[in-house]
Amino acid sequence: MVSLCLQAKRPRVGAAPRVVANQMGAFEVLPQELILSVLTALSSAADKPADLFNVMLVCQEFCRLVTNPQVIRAASAACVSVLPRRWCAAADRFLRFCGDNGNADANFFLGMIQFYCLGLQTHGWSRMLMAVRSGHAHAAFAAAVVYYNGSCIDHNQRQPLAAANLFALAACRGHMGALRDLAFCVSNGLGVRQDAEAGRRLTFTANLREFRATYPTAAEQAVAYAHVVGNPGCLTSELGCFTTVPASLRGWAHPANRFLCDWFSANPLPFPPRRLLLMCSMPTCGRPETRGLEYRRCPVCGIARYCSRSCQSLHWRMGHTRECVPTHQWLMEAIANHAVVNADDGANAAAMPAVNNNSATHHNNLGGAAADAPAPK
Ligand SMILES: [Zn+2]
Ligand SMILES: [Zn+2]
């Protein structure tokens, strides 16, 4: 009946446009709480900030409702993420607005950018802590990494106790890699009492979590179970099982990690040795060192460096095992190569007098020619 009535009231062609007092149209009959809950669901599932901005273009009332703290607080990580090439003052303002309205992803994203990319460590650190207080797992892990490495806080002092506590918090919040870092801290007595057995149990739990995330279906779990039975050590391996690198760990842990990677590929750090600052060797991490030799090196090759144990574990299983050369081996190769270069230089040096003789002869010839030339008048 409503549709029939609307059809009957269709304006004539050429008639003057009717002034609409409330542009919400059919939405005006809906309670505001219902519209807010729909917009909240939309922002929590948005793939990009444009999804939110498009809703704001519908009408003034929608524009007002979209900026409601309830909608902004629920916005997804993708909704409050920006690409490095689009970073500008407006993007900064947008993230600040979302963060100030309680969006933990925005606080974490902005905190990571300020801390690692813009050199605003104090501002970035406070944003990260705001996200930690909101219960953000990635922020808890990021803050733990900062404490673990002593990055730009309290005179670059490592604070393993705070790091272990935050690794535990992140693990409780569901962060996949934090449990492995916590196991490393417990096994080696970093900030907490050393307990090898407890460390082994945590490592076992971390490996089990990865198994469950890698093989979610029942059929896949049967294959995983057969693998575990055939390889008894794979669940106790400190670096994890090679068959279990969950898809969630292969890609970007968070849009903030992708921002860091893209940012530093577009603006590379000054080449050593002017500033010996390098990136974490895990390709999808993106964290740079904030001071020289900050990150722990791979104990085998001494070249790869990692912000955390979880980055080391993942990188080892995702390819470093094939390229890692023991320190003594590549040192011997470097010395051998140096000897070959020196031998070549020696051979070149032996050949140099002939060259000099030739050039001297040539010079003498020129001199002779000059001597034969008529003197200028
Ligand atoms: Zn290595
Ligand atoms: Zn890393």
Short mmCIF file of C-alpha atoms and ligand atoms in Angstrom, two decimals:
data_model
loop_
_atom_site.label_atom_id
_atom_site.label_comp_id
_atom_site.label_asym_id
_atom_site.label_seq_id
_atom_site.Cartn_x
_atom_site.Cartn_y
_atom_site.Cartn_z
CA MET A 1 0.00 0.00 0.00
CA VAL A 2 2.82 2.37 0.85
CA SER A 3 4.46 1.80 -2.50
CA LEU A 4 1.17 2.43 -4.29
CA CYS A 5 0.72 5.68 -2.41
CA LEU A 6 4.26 6.73 -3.30
CA GLN A 7 3.62 5.93 -6.94
CA ALA A 8 0.44 8.04 -6.88
CA LYS A 9 2.42 11.01 -5.48
CA ARG A 10 5.17 10.90 -8.11
CA PRO A 11 5.86 14.56 -9.16
CA ARG A 12 4.96 15.64 -12.65
CA VAL A 13 7.73 16.14 -15.20
CA GLY A 14 8.76 19.78 -15.24
CA ALA A 15 7.23 20.53 -11.84
CA ALA A 16 9.24 22.62 -9.37
CA PRO A 17 11.34 20.44 -7.01
CA ARG A 18 9.80 19.88 -3.61
CA VAL A 19 11.84 21.10 -0.66
CA VAL A 20 12.61 18.20 1.65
CA ALA A 21 12.97 19.31 5.23
CA ASN A 22 14.47 16.04 6.51
CA GLN A 23 16.79 14.38 3.99
CA MET A 24 16.76 11.05 5.83
CA GLY A 25 13.60 10.12 3.92
CA ALA A 26 12.38 6.65 4.87
CA PHE A 27 15.03 6.41 7.64
CA GLU A 28 13.24 9.12 9.67
CA VAL A 29 10.69 6.56 10.87
CA LEU A 30 13.45 4.35 12.32
CA PRO A 31 14.71 4.83 15.87
CA GLN A 32 18.14 6.46 16.05
CA GLU A 33 19.50 3.57 18.14
CA LEU A 34 18.68 1.16 15.32
CA ILE A 35 20.45 3.29 12.72
CA LEU A 36 23.43 3.62 15.06
CA SER A 37 23.65 -0.14 15.51
CA VAL A 38 23.51 -0.64 11.70
CA LEU A 39 26.25 1.96 11.19
CA THR A 40 28.31 0.34 13.96
CA ALA A 41 28.06 -3.05 12.26
CA LEU A 42 29.01 -1.43 8.96
CA SER A 43 32.09 0.32 10.38
CA SER A 44 33.25 -2.86 12.11
CA ALA A 45 33.13 -4.73 8.78
CA ALA A 46 34.48 -1.92 6.57
CA ASP A 47 37.43 -2.75 4.29
CA LYS A 48 38.71 0.80 3.93
CA PRO A 49 38.10 4.33 5.30
CA ALA A 50 36.17 5.19 2.12
CA ASP A 51 33.37 2.84 3.24
CA LEU A 52 32.75 5.16 6.18
CA PHE A 53 33.10 8.36 4.18
CA ASN A 54 30.61 7.14 1.55
CA VAL A 55 27.98 6.75 4.26
CA MET A 56 28.67 10.30 5.42
CA LEU A 57 27.74 11.56 1.95
CA VAL A 58 24.18 10.22 2.19
CA CYS A 59 22.81 13.08 4.29
CA GLN A 60 23.67 15.41 7.12
CA GLU A 61 22.02 13.19 9.69
CA PHE A 62 24.08 10.18 8.59
CA CYS A 63 27.19 12.35 8.66
CA ARG A 64 26.40 13.24 12.27
CA LEU A 65 25.66 9.65 13.25
CA VAL A 66 28.78 8.20 11.62
CA THR A 67 30.96 10.42 13.80
CA ASN A 68 29.22 9.08 16.91
CA PRO A 69 31.83 7.57 19.29
CA GLN A 70 29.97 4.25 19.29
CA VAL A 71 30.43 3.92 15.51
CA ILE A 72 34.02 5.16 15.49
CA ARG A 73 35.05 2.94 18.41
CA ALA A 74 33.87 -0.16 16.56
CA ALA A 75 35.56 0.68 13.24
CA SER A 76 37.70 -2.20 11.91
CA ALA A 77 41.50 -2.13 11.60
CA ALA A 78 41.19 -1.85 7.81
CA CYS A 79 38.74 1.03 8.19
CA VAL A 80 41.24 3.11 10.18
CA SER A 81 44.33 2.21 8.13
CA VAL A 82 46.07 4.37 5.55
CA LEU A 83 48.60 3.56 2.85
CA PRO A 84 52.00 5.29 3.13
CA ARG A 85 51.59 7.03 -0.23
CA ARG A 86 48.37 8.58 1.04
CA TRP A 87 49.75 9.73 4.35
CA CYS A 88 48.92 13.40 4.85
CA ALA A 89 47.70 15.84 7.51
CA ALA A 90 44.07 14.84 6.86
CA ALA A 91 44.90 11.15 7.42
CA ASP A 92 46.72 12.09 10.62
CA ARG A 93 43.66 14.07 11.81
CA PHE A 94 41.34 11.18 10.94
CA LEU A 95 43.40 8.68 12.95
CA ARG A 96 43.66 11.10 15.88
CA PHE A 97 39.90 11.60 15.81
CA CYS A 98 39.25 7.84 15.78
CA GLY A 99 41.85 7.23 18.48
CA ASP A 100 40.50 10.00 20.72
CA ASN A 101 37.06 8.41 20.41
CA GLY A 102 38.36 5.14 21.76
CA ASN A 103 39.27 3.16 18.62
CA ALA A 104 42.15 0.90 19.72
CA ASP A 105 43.25 0.04 16.18
CA ALA A 106 43.58 3.73 15.30
CA ASN A 107 45.64 4.38 18.44
CA PHE A 108 47.90 1.43 17.66
CA PHE A 109 48.24 2.36 13.98
CA LEU A 110 49.02 6.00 14.71
CA GLY A 111 51.32 5.03 17.58
CA MET A 112 53.41 2.75 15.36
CA ILE A 113 53.68 5.42 12.65
CA GLN A 114 54.70 8.12 15.10
CA PHE A 115 57.11 5.86 16.98
CA TYR A 116 58.94 4.25 14.08
CA CYS A 117 58.33 6.44 11.00
CA LEU A 118 57.93 10.04 12.15
CA GLY A 119 60.45 10.08 15.03
CA LEU A 120 57.74 11.12 17.53
CA GLN A 121 58.58 8.43 20.08
CA THR A 122 56.84 10.04 23.06
CA HIS A 123 53.57 10.63 21.21
CA GLY A 124 53.70 7.21 19.57
CA TRP A 125 54.42 5.46 22.84
CA SER A 126 51.46 7.12 24.58
CA ARG A 127 49.17 6.13 21.68
CA MET A 128 50.40 2.54 21.92
CA LEU A 129 49.75 2.47 25.65
CA MET A 130 46.22 3.81 25.08
CA ALA A 131 45.63 0.87 22.74
CA VAL A 132 47.10 -1.54 25.32
CA ARG A 133 44.68 -0.21 27.94
CA SER A 134 41.85 -0.92 25.50
CA GLY A 135 42.93 -4.57 25.43
CA HIS A 136 44.46 -4.52 21.94
CA ALA A 137 46.55 -7.70 21.51
CA HIS A 138 48.86 -6.32 18.78
CA ALA A 139 49.47 -3.18 20.82
CA ALA A 140 50.38 -5.27 23.86
CA PHE A 141 52.82 -7.27 21.74
CA ALA A 142 54.27 -4.08 20.18
CA ALA A 143 54.77 -2.51 23.61
CA ALA A 144 56.41 -5.73 24.80
CA VAL A 145 58.81 -5.60 21.83
CA VAL A 146 59.69 -1.99 22.72
CA TYR A 147 60.45 -3.00 26.33
CA TYR A 148 62.25 -6.16 25.21
CA ASN A 149 64.64 -4.18 22.99
CA GLY A 150 64.71 -0.99 25.06
CA SER A 151 63.71 1.07 22.02
CA CYS A 152 63.86 4.80 22.76
CA ILE A 153 62.41 4.55 26.28
CA ASP A 154 64.23 5.07 29.58
CA HIS A 155 67.66 5.61 28.03
CA ASN A 156 67.38 2.59 25.73
CA GLN A 157 67.41 0.20 28.69
CA ARG A 158 65.93 -3.23 28.04
CA GLN A 159 63.13 -4.00 30.50
CA PRO A 160 62.56 -7.78 30.30
CA LEU A 161 60.11 -7.91 33.23
CA ALA A 162 57.71 -5.43 31.62
CA ALA A 163 58.23 -7.22 28.30
CA ALA A 164 57.36 -10.63 29.79
CA ASN A 165 54.21 -9.23 31.42
CA LEU A 166 53.06 -7.67 28.16
CA PHE A 167 53.89 -10.82 26.17
CA ALA A 168 51.68 -12.70 28.62
CA LEU A 169 48.89 -10.12 28.22
CA ALA A 170 49.11 -10.28 24.42
CA ALA A 171 49.06 -14.09 24.52
CA CYS A 172 45.95 -14.03 26.71
CA ARG A 173 44.34 -11.66 24.20
CA GLY A 174 44.98 -14.20 21.43
CA HIS A 175 48.23 -12.95 19.86
CA MET A 176 49.77 -15.98 18.18
CA GLY A 177 53.47 -15.08 18.45
CA ALA A 178 53.45 -13.60 21.97
CA LEU A 179 53.30 -17.02 23.61
CA ARG A 180 56.54 -18.08 21.92
CA ASP A 181 58.27 -14.93 23.17
CA LEU A 182 56.95 -15.56 26.67
CA ALA A 183 58.27 -19.13 26.49
CA PHE A 184 61.68 -17.76 25.49
CA CYS A 185 61.66 -15.31 28.44
CA VAL A 186 60.70 -18.07 30.91
CA SER A 187 63.20 -20.61 29.51
CA ASN A 188 66.07 -18.11 29.68
CA GLY A 189 65.08 -16.23 32.82
CA LEU A 190 64.57 -12.89 31.04
CA GLY A 191 62.69 -10.71 33.52
CA VAL A 192 61.11 -13.72 35.22
CA ARG A 193 62.44 -16.64 37.22
CA GLN A 194 64.09 -19.18 34.95
CA ASP A 195 62.01 -22.33 34.65
CA ALA A 196 62.97 -24.65 31.84
CA GLU A 197 59.99 -26.98 32.35
CA ALA A 198 57.47 -24.11 32.31
CA GLY A 199 59.20 -22.74 29.20
CA ARG A 200 58.83 -26.12 27.48
CA ARG A 201 55.13 -26.21 28.36
CA LEU A 202 54.61 -22.73 26.93
CA THR A 203 56.50 -23.69 23.77
CA PHE A 204 54.33 -26.79 23.47
CA THR A 205 51.18 -24.66 23.82
CA ALA A 206 52.44 -22.16 21.24
CA ASN A 207 53.12 -24.98 18.75
CA LEU A 208 49.74 -26.52 19.48
CA ARG A 209 48.01 -23.18 18.83
CA GLU A 210 49.77 -22.92 15.49
CA PHE A 211 48.72 -26.47 14.62
CA ARG A 212 45.10 -25.67 15.38
CA ALA A 213 45.24 -22.45 13.34
CA THR A 214 46.94 -24.18 10.41
CA TYR A 215 44.62 -27.18 10.31
CA PRO A 216 41.18 -25.91 11.34
CA THR A 217 38.99 -28.63 9.79
CA ALA A 218 38.59 -32.16 11.16
CA ALA A 219 40.07 -33.79 8.03
CA GLU A 220 43.13 -31.54 8.20
CA GLN A 221 43.52 -32.19 11.91
CA ALA A 222 43.73 -35.91 11.18
CA VAL A 223 46.65 -35.23 8.82
CA ALA A 224 48.26 -33.01 11.48
CA TYR A 225 47.82 -35.71 14.10
CA ALA A 226 49.51 -38.26 11.82
CA HIS A 227 52.38 -35.81 11.32
CA VAL A 228 52.78 -35.28 15.09
CA VAL A 229 52.80 -39.02 15.74
CA GLY A 230 55.46 -39.50 13.05
CA ASN A 231 57.58 -36.57 14.27
CA PRO A 232 57.57 -36.58 18.09
CA GLY A 233 59.79 -33.49 18.44
CA CYS A 234 57.73 -31.14 16.33
CA LEU A 235 55.48 -29.99 19.16
CA THR A 236 58.40 -29.21 21.47
CA SER A 237 60.58 -27.42 18.92
CA GLU A 238 61.47 -23.91 20.15
CA LEU A 239 61.26 -22.48 16.64
CA GLY A 240 58.05 -24.32 15.81
CA CYS A 241 57.19 -27.05 13.35
CA PHE A 242 57.98 -26.46 9.68
CA THR A 243 54.57 -27.72 8.62
CA THR A 244 52.74 -25.17 10.76
CA VAL A 245 52.99 -21.59 9.66
CA PRO A 246 49.38 -20.40 9.86
CA ALA A 247 48.14 -18.20 7.05
CA SER A 248 47.46 -15.48 9.63
CA LEU A 249 51.19 -15.42 10.44
CA ARG A 250 52.42 -15.57 6.83
CA GLY A 251 50.74 -12.29 5.91
CA TRP A 252 50.69 -8.92 7.63
CA ALA A 253 50.03 -9.24 11.33
CA HIS A 254 48.23 -5.87 11.25
CA PRO A 255 47.84 -3.06 8.66
CA ALA A 256 50.35 -1.10 10.78
CA ASN A 257 53.08 -3.66 9.91
CA ARG A 258 52.30 -3.27 6.24
CA PHE A 259 52.49 0.51 6.58
CA LEU A 260 55.95 0.26 8.16
CA CYS A 261 57.24 -2.09 5.44
CA ASP A 262 55.90 0.08 2.60
CA TRP A 263 57.05 3.27 4.30
CA PHE A 264 60.64 2.11 4.71
CA SER A 265 60.78 0.61 1.21
CA ALA A 266 59.78 4.04 -0.13
CA ASN A 267 62.05 5.90 2.36
CA PRO A 268 64.96 3.51 3.02
CA LEU A 269 67.02 3.95 6.14
CA PRO A 270 70.45 5.53 5.58
CA PHE A 271 72.84 2.91 4.34
CA PRO A 272 75.40 1.60 6.86
CA PRO A 273 77.90 2.49 8.18
CA ARG A 274 76.63 6.09 8.53
CA ARG A 275 73.84 4.83 10.76
CA LEU A 276 73.94 1.15 11.50
CA LEU A 277 70.15 0.82 11.76
CA LEU A 278 68.56 -2.15 10.09
CA MET A 279 65.07 -3.56 9.75
CA CYS A 280 63.84 -6.73 11.40
CA SER A 281 64.69 -9.55 8.97
CA MET A 282 61.15 -10.93 9.06
CA PRO A 283 59.72 -9.47 5.81
CA THR A 284 56.21 -8.84 7.17
CA CYS A 285 57.29 -7.19 10.43
CA GLY A 286 58.55 -3.77 9.28
CA ARG A 287 60.06 -2.66 12.60
CA PRO A 288 63.38 -0.80 12.19
CA GLU A 289 66.09 -0.57 14.82
CA THR A 290 66.03 2.70 16.75
CA ARG A 291 69.72 2.44 17.62
CA GLY A 292 72.70 0.45 16.39
CA LEU A 293 72.76 -3.30 17.10
CA GLU A 294 69.43 -3.09 18.90
CA TYR A 295 67.87 -6.33 17.68
CA ARG A 296 69.23 -9.75 18.57
CA ARG A 297 71.13 -11.46 15.75
CA CYS A 298 70.58 -14.97 14.44
CA PRO A 299 72.87 -17.12 16.61
CA VAL A 300 73.97 -19.17 13.58
CA CYS A 301 74.86 -16.61 10.93
CA GLY A 302 74.96 -13.44 13.02
CA ILE A 303 73.58 -11.46 10.09
CA ALA A 304 69.78 -11.77 10.29
CA ARG A 305 68.31 -9.73 13.16
CA TYR A 306 64.93 -9.96 14.84
CA CYS A 307 62.81 -7.69 17.00
CA SER A 308 61.30 -10.71 18.77
CA ARG A 309 61.52 -14.47 19.11
CA SER A 310 58.30 -14.96 17.15
CA CYS A 311 59.77 -13.06 14.16
CA GLN A 312 62.88 -15.26 14.33
CA SER A 313 60.81 -18.43 14.52
CA LEU A 314 58.63 -17.48 11.57
CA HIS A 315 61.52 -16.30 9.40
CA TRP A 316 63.45 -19.48 10.13
CA ARG A 317 60.58 -21.63 8.92
CA MET A 318 59.68 -19.37 5.99
CA GLY A 319 63.09 -19.47 4.31
CA HIS A 320 66.01 -18.38 6.49
CA THR A 321 66.87 -22.02 7.15
CA ARG A 322 67.91 -22.31 3.48
CA GLU A 323 70.03 -19.15 3.38
CA CYS A 324 71.53 -19.18 6.88
CA VAL A 325 75.29 -19.83 6.75
CA PRO A 326 77.24 -20.39 10.00
CA THR A 327 79.43 -17.46 11.00
CA HIS A 328 82.73 -19.37 10.79
CA GLN A 329 81.84 -20.60 7.29
CA TRP A 330 81.04 -17.24 5.73
CA LEU A 331 84.00 -15.69 7.56
CA MET A 332 86.34 -18.29 6.02
CA GLU A 333 84.78 -17.66 2.61
CA ALA A 334 85.18 -13.90 3.06
CA ILE A 335 88.85 -14.35 4.05
CA ALA A 336 89.41 -16.64 1.04
CA ASN A 337 87.75 -14.12 -1.28
CA HIS A 338 89.86 -11.34 0.25
CA ALA A 339 93.01 -13.39 -0.38
CA VAL A 340 91.99 -13.90 -4.03
CA VAL A 341 91.35 -10.17 -4.43
CA ASN A 342 94.74 -9.40 -2.88
CA ALA A 343 96.42 -11.91 -5.19
CA ASP A 344 94.72 -10.24 -8.17
CA ASP A 345 95.84 -6.84 -6.87
CA GLY A 346 99.38 -8.20 -6.55
CA ALA A 347 99.29 -9.45 -10.13
CA ASN A 348 97.96 -6.08 -11.26
CA ALA A 349 100.65 -4.33 -9.27
CA ALA A 350 103.28 -6.47 -10.99
CA ALA A 351 101.86 -5.43 -14.32
CA MET A 352 101.78 -1.76 -13.32
CA PRO A 353 105.47 -0.90 -14.07
CA ALA A 354 105.00 -2.02 -17.69
CA VAL A 355 101.99 0.23 -17.91
CA ASN A 356 103.95 3.02 -16.32
CA ASN A 357 106.82 2.40 -18.66
CA ASN A 358 104.44 2.52 -21.56
CA SER A 359 102.88 5.70 -20.32
CA ALA A 360 106.32 7.11 -19.66
CA THR A 361 107.36 6.17 -23.17
CA HIS A 362 104.18 7.69 -24.47
CA HIS A 363 104.86 10.80 -22.43
CA ASN A 364 108.41 10.86 -23.71
CA ASN A 365 107.17 10.47 -27.24
CA LEU A 366 104.83 13.36 -26.69
CA GLY A 367 107.68 15.27 -25.19
CA GLY A 368 109.76 14.48 -28.23
CA ALA A 369 106.97 15.61 -30.48
CA ALA A 370 106.62 18.76 -28.46
CA ALA A 371 110.33 19.29 -28.66
CA ASP A 372 110.19 18.88 -32.42
CA ALA A 373 107.31 21.32 -32.75
CA PRO A 374 108.17 24.88 -33.68
CA ALA A 375 108.42 27.28 -30.73
CA PRO A 376 105.57 29.80 -30.46
CA LYS A 377 106.45 33.23 -31.60
ZN ZN B 1 70.88 -17.05 10.35
ZN ZN B 2 60.16 -8.35 13.76
#
